[in-house]
CSV table of N, CA and C in Angstrom, one decimal:
chain,number,residue,atom,x,y,z
A,1,MET,N,0.8,-1.2,0.0
A,1,MET,CA,0.0,0.0,0.0
A,1,MET,C,0.9,1.2,0.0
A,2,HIS,N,0.4,2.3,-0.6
A,2,HIS,CA,1.1,3.6,-0.5
A,2,HIS,C,0.4,4.5,0.5
A,3,ARG,N,1.2,5.3,1.1
A,3,ARG,CA,0.7,6.3,2.1
A,3,ARG,C,0.5,7.6,1.4
A,4,MET,N,-0.7,8.2,1.4
A,4,MET,CA,-1.0,9.5,0.7
A,4,MET,C,-1.8,10.3,1.7
A,5,GLN,N,-1.2,11.4,2.1
A,5,GLN,CA,-1.9,12.3,3.0
A,5,GLN,C,-2.4,11.6,4.3
A,6,GLY,N,-1.6,10.7,4.8
A,6,GLY,CA,-1.9,10.0,6.1
A,6,GLY,C,-2.9,8.9,5.9
A,7,ARG,N,-3.2,8.6,4.6
A,7,ARG,CA,-4.2,7.5,4.4
A,7,ARG,C,-3.4,6.4,3.6
A,8,HIS,N,-3.9,5.1,3.8
A,8,HIS,CA,-3.4,4.0,3.0
A,8,HIS,C,-4.3,3.9,1.7
A,9,THR,N,-3.7,3.7,0.6
A,9,THR,CA,-4.5,3.4,-0.6
A,9,THR,C,-3.9,2.2,-1.3
A,10,ASP,N,-4.8,1.4,-1.9
A,10,ASP,CA,-4.3,0.2,-2.6
A,10,ASP,C,-3.8,0.6,-4.0
A,11,ILE,N,-2.8,-0.1,-4.4
A,11,ILE,CA,-2.3,0.2,-5.8
A,11,ILE,C,-3.2,-0.5,-6.8
A,12,ASP,N,-3.6,0.2,-7.8
A,12,ASP,CA,-4.4,-0.3,-8.9
A,12,ASP,C,-3.6,-1.2,-9.7
A,13,VAL,N,-3.8,-2.5,-9.6
A,13,VAL,CA,-3.0,-3.5,-10.3
A,13,VAL,C,-3.1,-3.4,-11.8
A,14,LYS,N,-4.3,-2.9,-12.3
A,14,LYS,CA,-4.5,-2.8,-13.7
A,14,LYS,C,-3.5,-1.8,-14.4
A,15,THR,N,-3.0,-0.9,-13.6
A,15,THR,CA,-2.1,0.1,-14.2
A,15,THR,C,-0.7,-0.4,-14.1
A,16,GLN,N,-0.4,-1.5,-13.4
A,16,GLN,CA,0.9,-2.0,-13.4
A,16,GLN,C,1.2,-2.8,-14.6
A,17,PRO,N,2.4,-2.7,-15.2
A,17,PRO,CA,2.7,-3.5,-16.4
A,17,PRO,C,2.8,-5.0,-16.0
A,18,LYS,N,2.4,-5.9,-17.0
A,18,LYS,CA,2.5,-7.3,-16.7
A,18,LYS,C,4.0,-7.7,-16.7
A,19,SER,N,4.4,-8.5,-15.7
A,19,SER,CA,5.8,-8.9,-15.7
A,19,SER,C,5.8,-10.2,-16.5
A,20,ALA,N,7.1,-10.6,-16.8
A,20,ALA,CA,7.3,-11.9,-17.5
A,20,ALA,C,6.8,-13.0,-16.6
A,21,VAL,N,6.9,-12.9,-15.3
A,21,VAL,CA,6.4,-14.0,-14.4
A,21,VAL,C,4.9,-14.1,-14.6
A,22,ASP,N,4.2,-13.0,-14.6
A,22,ASP,CA,2.7,-13.0,-14.8
A,22,ASP,C,2.3,-13.7,-16.1
A,23,LYS,N,3.0,-13.4,-17.1
A,23,LYS,CA,2.8,-13.9,-18.4
A,23,LYS,C,3.0,-15.5,-18.4
A,24,GLU,N,4.0,-15.9,-17.7
A,24,GLU,CA,4.2,-17.3,-17.6
A,24,GLU,C,3.1,-18.0,-16.8
A,25,TRP,N,2.6,-17.4,-15.8
A,25,TRP,CA,1.4,-18.0,-15.0
A,25,TRP,C,0.2,-18.0,-15.9
A,26,GLU,N,0.0,-16.9,-16.7
A,26,GLU,CA,-1.2,-16.9,-17.6
A,26,GLU,C,-1.1,-18.1,-18.6
A,27,ALA,N,0.1,-18.3,-19.1
A,27,ALA,CA,0.4,-19.4,-20.1
A,27,ALA,C,0.1,-20.7,-19.4
A,28,GLU,N,0.5,-20.9,-18.2
A,28,GLU,CA,0.3,-22.2,-17.5
A,28,GLU,C,-1.2,-22.4,-17.3
A,29,ALA,N,-1.9,-21.3,-16.9
A,29,ALA,CA,-3.4,-21.4,-16.7
A,29,ALA,C,-4.1,-21.8,-18.0
A,30,LYS,N,-3.7,-21.2,-19.1
A,30,LYS,CA,-4.3,-21.5,-20.4
A,30,LYS,C,-4.0,-22.9,-20.7
A,31,GLN,N,-2.7,-23.4,-20.6
A,31,GLN,CA,-2.4,-24.8,-20.9
A,31,GLN,C,-3.2,-25.7,-20.0
A,32,LEU,N,-3.3,-25.5,-18.8
A,32,LEU,CA,-4.1,-26.4,-17.9
A,32,LEU,C,-5.5,-26.5,-18.3
A,33,LEU,N,-6.2,-25.3,-18.6
A,33,LEU,CA,-7.6,-25.4,-19.0
A,33,LEU,C,-7.8,-26.1,-20.3
A,34,LYS,N,-6.9,-25.8,-21.3
A,34,LYS,CA,-7.0,-26.4,-22.6
A,34,LYS,C,-6.8,-27.9,-22.5
A,35,ALA,N,-5.8,-28.3,-21.6
A,35,ALA,CA,-5.5,-29.7,-21.5
A,35,ALA,C,-6.7,-30.5,-20.9
A,36,GLU,N,-7.4,-29.8,-19.9
A,36,GLU,CA,-8.6,-30.5,-19.3
A,36,GLU,C,-9.7,-30.6,-20.3
A,37,LEU,N,-9.9,-29.6,-21.1
A,37,LEU,CA,-10.9,-29.6,-22.1
A,37,LEU,C,-10.6,-30.7,-23.1
A,38,ALA,N,-9.4,-30.8,-23.5
A,38,ALA,CA,-9.0,-31.9,-24.5
A,38,ALA,C,-9.1,-33.2,-23.9
A,39,ARG,N,-8.7,-33.4,-22.6
A,39,ARG,CA,-8.8,-34.7,-21.9
A,39,ARG,C,-10.3,-35.2,-21.9
A,40,GLN,N,-11.2,-34.2,-21.7
A,40,GLN,CA,-12.6,-34.6,-21.7
A,40,GLN,C,-13.3,-34.6,-23.1
A,41,GLY,N,-12.5,-34.2,-24.1
A,41,GLY,CA,-13.1,-34.2,-25.4
A,41,GLY,C,-14.1,-33.1,-25.6
A,42,VAL,N,-14.0,-32.0,-25.0
A,42,VAL,CA,-15.0,-30.9,-25.0
A,42,VAL,C,-14.5,-29.7,-25.9
A,43,THR,N,-15.2,-29.4,-26.9
A,43,THR,CA,-14.9,-28.2,-27.7
A,43,THR,C,-15.4,-26.9,-27.0
A,44,TYR,N,-15.0,-25.8,-27.5
A,44,TYR,CA,-15.5,-24.5,-27.0
A,44,TYR,C,-17.0,-24.4,-27.1
A,45,ARG,N,-17.5,-24.9,-28.3
A,45,ARG,CA,-19.0,-24.9,-28.5
A,45,ARG,C,-19.7,-25.7,-27.5
A,46,GLU,N,-19.2,-26.9,-27.2
A,46,GLU,CA,-19.8,-27.7,-26.2
A,46,GLU,C,-19.7,-27.1,-24.8
A,47,LEU,N,-18.5,-26.5,-24.5
A,47,LEU,CA,-18.3,-25.8,-23.2
A,47,LEU,C,-19.4,-24.7,-23.0
A,48,VAL,N,-19.7,-24.0,-24.0
A,48,VAL,CA,-20.8,-23.0,-23.9
A,48,VAL,C,-22.1,-23.6,-23.5
A,49,SER,N,-22.4,-24.7,-24.1
A,49,SER,CA,-23.7,-25.4,-23.7
A,49,SER,C,-23.6,-25.9,-22.3
A,50,LYS,N,-22.5,-26.5,-21.9
A,50,LYS,CA,-22.4,-27.0,-20.6
A,50,LYS,C,-22.4,-25.9,-19.5
A,51,LEU,N,-21.8,-24.8,-19.8
A,51,LEU,CA,-21.8,-23.7,-18.9
A,51,LEU,C,-23.3,-23.1,-18.8
A,52,GLU,N,-24.0,-23.1,-19.9
A,52,GLU,CA,-25.4,-22.6,-19.9
A,52,GLU,C,-26.2,-23.5,-18.9
A,53,VAL,N,-26.0,-24.8,-18.8
A,53,VAL,CA,-26.7,-25.6,-17.9
A,53,VAL,C,-26.5,-25.2,-16.5
A,54,LEU,N,-25.3,-24.6,-16.2
A,54,LEU,CA,-25.0,-24.1,-14.9
A,54,LEU,C,-25.6,-22.6,-14.7
A,55,GLY,N,-26.2,-22.1,-15.7
A,55,GLY,CA,-26.8,-20.7,-15.6
A,55,GLY,C,-25.8,-19.7,-16.0
A,56,ILE,N,-24.7,-20.1,-16.7
A,56,ILE,CA,-23.6,-19.1,-17.1
A,56,ILE,C,-23.7,-19.0,-18.6
A,57,LYS,N,-24.1,-17.8,-19.0
A,57,LYS,CA,-24.3,-17.5,-20.4
A,57,LYS,C,-23.1,-16.7,-21.0
A,58,ASP,N,-22.5,-17.3,-22.1
A,58,ASP,CA,-21.4,-16.7,-22.7
A,58,ASP,C,-21.4,-17.2,-24.2
A,59,ASP,N,-20.6,-16.7,-25.0
A,59,ASP,CA,-20.6,-17.2,-26.4
A,59,ASP,C,-19.3,-17.8,-26.7
A,60,GLU,N,-19.3,-18.6,-27.7
A,60,GLU,CA,-18.1,-19.4,-28.1
A,60,GLU,C,-16.9,-18.5,-28.4
A,61,LYS,N,-17.1,-17.4,-29.1
A,61,LYS,CA,-16.0,-16.6,-29.5
A,61,LYS,C,-15.4,-15.9,-28.3
A,62,ALA,N,-16.2,-15.4,-27.4
A,62,ALA,CA,-15.7,-14.8,-26.1
A,62,ALA,C,-14.9,-15.8,-25.3
A,63,ILE,N,-15.4,-17.0,-25.2
A,63,ILE,CA,-14.7,-18.0,-24.4
A,63,ILE,C,-13.4,-18.4,-25.0
A,64,GLY,N,-13.4,-18.6,-26.3
A,64,GLY,CA,-12.2,-18.9,-27.1
A,64,GLY,C,-11.1,-17.8,-26.9
A,65,ASN,N,-11.6,-16.6,-27.0
A,65,ASN,CA,-10.6,-15.5,-26.8
A,65,ASN,C,-10.0,-15.5,-25.4
A,66,ARG,N,-10.9,-15.6,-24.4
A,66,ARG,CA,-10.5,-15.6,-23.0
A,66,ARG,C,-9.5,-16.7,-22.7
A,67,ILE,N,-9.8,-17.9,-23.2
A,67,ILE,CA,-8.9,-19.0,-23.0
A,67,ILE,C,-7.6,-18.8,-23.8
A,68,SER,N,-7.6,-18.4,-25.0
A,68,SER,CA,-6.4,-18.3,-25.8
A,68,SER,C,-5.5,-17.2,-25.3
A,69,ARG,N,-6.0,-16.2,-24.6
A,69,ARG,CA,-5.2,-15.2,-24.0
A,69,ARG,C,-4.7,-15.6,-22.6
A,70,GLY,N,-5.3,-16.6,-22.0
A,70,GLY,CA,-4.9,-17.0,-20.7
A,70,GLY,C,-5.3,-16.1,-19.6
A,71,LYS,N,-6.3,-15.2,-20.0
A,71,LYS,CA,-6.7,-14.2,-19.0
A,71,LYS,C,-8.1,-14.5,-18.6
A,72,PHE,N,-8.2,-15.2,-17.5
A,72,PHE,CA,-9.5,-15.6,-17.0
A,72,PHE,C,-9.4,-15.7,-15.5
A,73,THR,N,-10.5,-15.6,-14.8
A,73,THR,CA,-10.5,-15.6,-13.4
A,73,THR,C,-10.6,-17.1,-12.9
A,74,LEU,N,-10.2,-17.2,-11.6
A,74,LEU,CA,-10.4,-18.5,-11.0
A,74,LEU,C,-11.8,-19.0,-11.0
A,75,VAL,N,-12.7,-18.1,-10.9
A,75,VAL,CA,-14.2,-18.4,-10.9
A,75,VAL,C,-14.5,-19.0,-12.3
A,76,PHE,N,-14.0,-18.4,-13.4
A,76,PHE,CA,-14.3,-19.0,-14.7
A,76,PHE,C,-13.7,-20.3,-14.8
A,77,PHE,N,-12.5,-20.5,-14.3
A,77,PHE,CA,-11.8,-21.8,-14.4
A,77,PHE,C,-12.6,-22.9,-13.6
A,78,LEU,N,-13.1,-22.5,-12.4
A,78,LEU,CA,-13.9,-23.5,-11.6
A,78,LEU,C,-15.2,-23.8,-12.3
A,79,GLN,N,-15.8,-22.8,-12.9
A,79,GLN,CA,-17.1,-23.0,-13.7
A,79,GLN,C,-16.8,-24.0,-14.8
A,80,CYS,N,-15.7,-23.8,-15.5
A,80,CYS,CA,-15.4,-24.7,-16.6
A,80,CYS,C,-15.2,-26.1,-16.1
A,81,MET,N,-14.4,-26.3,-15.0
A,81,MET,CA,-14.1,-27.6,-14.5
A,81,MET,C,-15.4,-28.3,-14.1
A,82,ARG,N,-16.3,-27.5,-13.4
A,82,ARG,CA,-17.6,-28.1,-13.0
A,82,ARG,C,-18.4,-28.5,-14.2
A,83,ALA,N,-18.4,-27.6,-15.2
A,83,ALA,CA,-19.2,-27.9,-16.4
A,83,ALA,C,-18.8,-29.1,-17.2
A,84,ILE,N,-17.5,-29.4,-17.2
A,84,ILE,CA,-17.0,-30.5,-18.0
A,84,ILE,C,-16.8,-31.8,-17.1
A,85,GLY,N,-17.2,-31.7,-15.8
A,85,GLY,CA,-17.1,-32.8,-14.9
A,85,GLY,C,-15.8,-33.2,-14.3
A,86,VAL,N,-14.8,-32.2,-14.3
A,86,VAL,CA,-13.5,-32.5,-13.7
A,86,VAL,C,-13.6,-32.2,-12.2
A,87,GLN,N,-13.2,-33.2,-11.4
A,87,GLN,CA,-13.2,-33.0,-10.0
A,87,GLN,C,-11.8,-32.8,-9.4
A,88,GLN,N,-10.8,-33.2,-10.1
A,88,GLN,CA,-9.4,-33.0,-9.6
A,88,GLN,C,-8.6,-32.5,-10.8
A,89,VAL,N,-7.7,-31.6,-10.4
A,89,VAL,CA,-6.8,-31.0,-11.4
A,89,VAL,C,-5.3,-31.3,-10.9
A,90,ASP,N,-4.5,-31.7,-11.8
A,90,ASP,CA,-3.1,-32.0,-11.5
A,90,ASP,C,-2.3,-30.7,-11.7
A,91,LEU,N,-1.8,-30.1,-10.6
A,91,LEU,CA,-1.0,-28.9,-10.7
A,91,LEU,C,0.5,-29.0,-10.7
A,92,ARG,N,0.9,-30.3,-10.9
A,92,ARG,CA,2.4,-30.5,-10.9
A,92,ARG,C,3.0,-29.6,-12.0
A,93,ASP,N,4.2,-29.2,-11.7
A,93,ASP,CA,4.9,-28.3,-12.6
A,93,ASP,C,5.1,-29.0,-14.0
A,94,ARG,N,4.5,-28.4,-15.0
A,94,ARG,CA,4.5,-28.9,-16.3
A,94,ARG,C,5.7,-28.5,-17.1
A,95,THR,N,6.6,-27.7,-16.6
A,95,THR,CA,7.8,-27.2,-17.3
A,95,THR,C,8.9,-28.2,-17.0
A,96,ARG,N,8.9,-29.0,-16.0
A,96,ARG,CA,9.9,-30.0,-15.7
A,96,ARG,C,9.8,-31.1,-16.6
A,97,SER,N,10.9,-31.7,-17.0
A,97,SER,CA,10.9,-32.9,-17.9
A,97,SER,C,10.3,-34.1,-17.1
A,98,ARG,N,9.6,-34.9,-17.7
A,98,ARG,CA,9.0,-36.1,-17.1
A,98,ARG,C,10.0,-37.2,-17.0
A,99,LEU,N,10.0,-37.9,-15.8
A,99,LEU,CA,10.9,-39.0,-15.6
A,99,LEU,C,10.3,-40.3,-16.2
């Protein structure tokens, strides 16, 4: 927090430039979501229908853009996982070589 005229104010994260580390995390989130969709054999079009069953209305293009950019909330990720029936997600480091 910054101190301004005796008050604390939160920094607006949207004005901060994305670091290389943030971009790596976005890429990992995108890879994880796309991998789970592929594992379940679910297309973006099918995901739209499955999300709609949960009361979440969105369109295929918007979902595709959000996922391809890797810029989505944890809420969106959880909604997708619930919609496609995934109950567990493997968060092991995907950048390490497999033994």
